Amino acid sequence: MEWYPLWNSLRIAACSCIIVFLSGIFMAYYVAKLPRTVKGILDVLFTLPMVLPPTVCGYLLLVLLGPKRPLGIFLGRLGIQVAMTWYGGIVASAVVAFPLMYRTARGAFESFDPALAYSGQTLGLSNTYIFWRIRMPACRQGILAGTVLAFARALGEYGATSMLIGYVPGRTATISTTVYQLWRTDNETEAFLWVMLNLLISAVILLAVNLLEKNNKKAGGV
């Protein structure tokens, strides 16, 4: 049994999770402070990948980053190829996982008591200090839950990933694409093993989310 799909899935999910964590928190923080109309428009834009079929997201990424498209040609001249490479999977996974992180982080920031920030400002604390030492710790449960969900979504991504990077054994294969290829070639024994492994990983992730929610409820009840 070749373990490359597991390693590849984990590194794609980890890299995309880092990107989504930073971009999701940044966008959630600033969007939460915008006027209602602007916020509504950006919400639709940032949440769209969550409701679109993953294959549609993958198709749009191909249209944007394909080797024969203007942006793809430009990146190719820089020696960067996104389509049919494992790091193209990072792009695909980040796009579909971003809405989970964004929505969860935005909800956490909107539930933050602004009086805590105002108190810090009256004490002469900088906005950067207030954000990292007051706002983030107060919203940590929601942000951690969003991070875990984004990682799980990236780990299980199939549609956009298969469209953008395909399936090349030892190069772009992930757990999801491997299960499909094994099933397609009637290798149901190995496909079942990968499915069970994926179920185990998913169960651990869901357990982590439940623990975070339980801790959050306990913190809220204190």
Short mmCIF file of N, CA and C in Angstrom, two decimals, residues 43-57 95-97 99-100 103 153:
data_model
loop_
_atom_site.label_atom_id
_atom_site.label_comp_id
_atom_site.label_asym_id
_atom_site.label_seq_id
_atom_site.Cartn_x
_atom_site.Cartn_y
_atom_site.Cartn_z
N ASP A 43 -19.64 39.26 2.09
CA ASP A 43 -20.06 37.96 2.63
C ASP A 43 -20.43 37.00 1.49
N VAL A 44 -21.17 37.52 0.53
CA VAL A 44 -21.56 36.69 -0.62
C VAL A 44 -20.32 36.24 -1.38
N LEU A 45 -19.41 37.15 -1.61
CA LEU A 45 -18.20 36.85 -2.37
C LEU A 45 -17.33 35.82 -1.66
N PHE A 46 -17.12 36.00 -0.36
CA PHE A 46 -16.22 35.12 0.39
C PHE A 46 -16.86 33.77 0.73
N THR A 47 -18.17 33.72 0.77
CA THR A 47 -18.85 32.49 1.14
C THR A 47 -19.25 31.66 -0.08
N LEU A 48 -19.17 32.24 -1.25
CA LEU A 48 -19.60 31.57 -2.48
C LEU A 48 -18.98 30.18 -2.68
N PRO A 49 -17.67 29.99 -2.43
CA PRO A 49 -17.10 28.64 -2.63
C PRO A 49 -17.73 27.57 -1.75
N MET A 50 -18.38 27.98 -0.66
CA MET A 50 -18.98 27.00 0.24
C MET A 50 -20.28 26.43 -0.33
N VAL A 51 -20.96 27.19 -1.18
CA VAL A 51 -22.23 26.74 -1.73
C VAL A 51 -22.11 26.28 -3.18
N LEU A 52 -21.04 26.66 -3.86
CA LEU A 52 -20.83 26.19 -5.22
C LEU A 52 -20.37 24.73 -5.21
N PRO A 53 -20.75 23.94 -6.22
CA PRO A 53 -20.19 22.59 -6.31
C PRO A 53 -18.67 22.66 -6.42
N PRO A 54 -17.95 21.80 -5.71
CA PRO A 54 -16.48 21.85 -5.76
C PRO A 54 -15.91 21.75 -7.17
N THR A 55 -16.58 20.98 -8.04
CA THR A 55 -16.08 20.87 -9.41
C THR A 55 -16.19 22.21 -10.14
N VAL A 56 -17.20 23.01 -9.81
CA VAL A 56 -17.33 24.33 -10.41
C VAL A 56 -16.19 25.22 -9.94
N CYS A 57 -15.86 25.14 -8.64
CA CYS A 57 -14.72 25.89 -8.12
C CYS A 57 -13.43 25.48 -8.84
N VAL A 95 -9.22 27.55 -1.32
CA VAL A 95 -10.40 28.25 -1.84
C VAL A 95 -11.68 27.67 -1.23
N VAL A 96 -11.78 26.35 -1.17
CA VAL A 96 -13.02 25.74 -0.67
C VAL A 96 -13.09 25.75 0.86
N ALA A 97 -11.94 25.85 1.53
CA ALA A 97 -11.94 25.84 3.00
C ALA A 97 -12.04 27.25 3.59
N PRO A 99 -14.20 29.77 3.28
CA PRO A 99 -15.47 30.23 3.87
C PRO A 99 -15.72 29.73 5.29
N LEU A 100 -15.29 28.51 5.59
CA LEU A 100 -15.50 27.98 6.94
C LEU A 100 -14.72 28.79 7.97
N ARG A 103 -16.26 32.57 8.07
CA ARG A 103 -17.55 32.71 8.75
C ARG A 103 -17.43 32.48 10.25
N ARG A 153 -11.91 20.22 6.04
CA ARG A 153 -12.45 20.45 4.69
C ARG A 153 -11.35 20.31 3.64
#
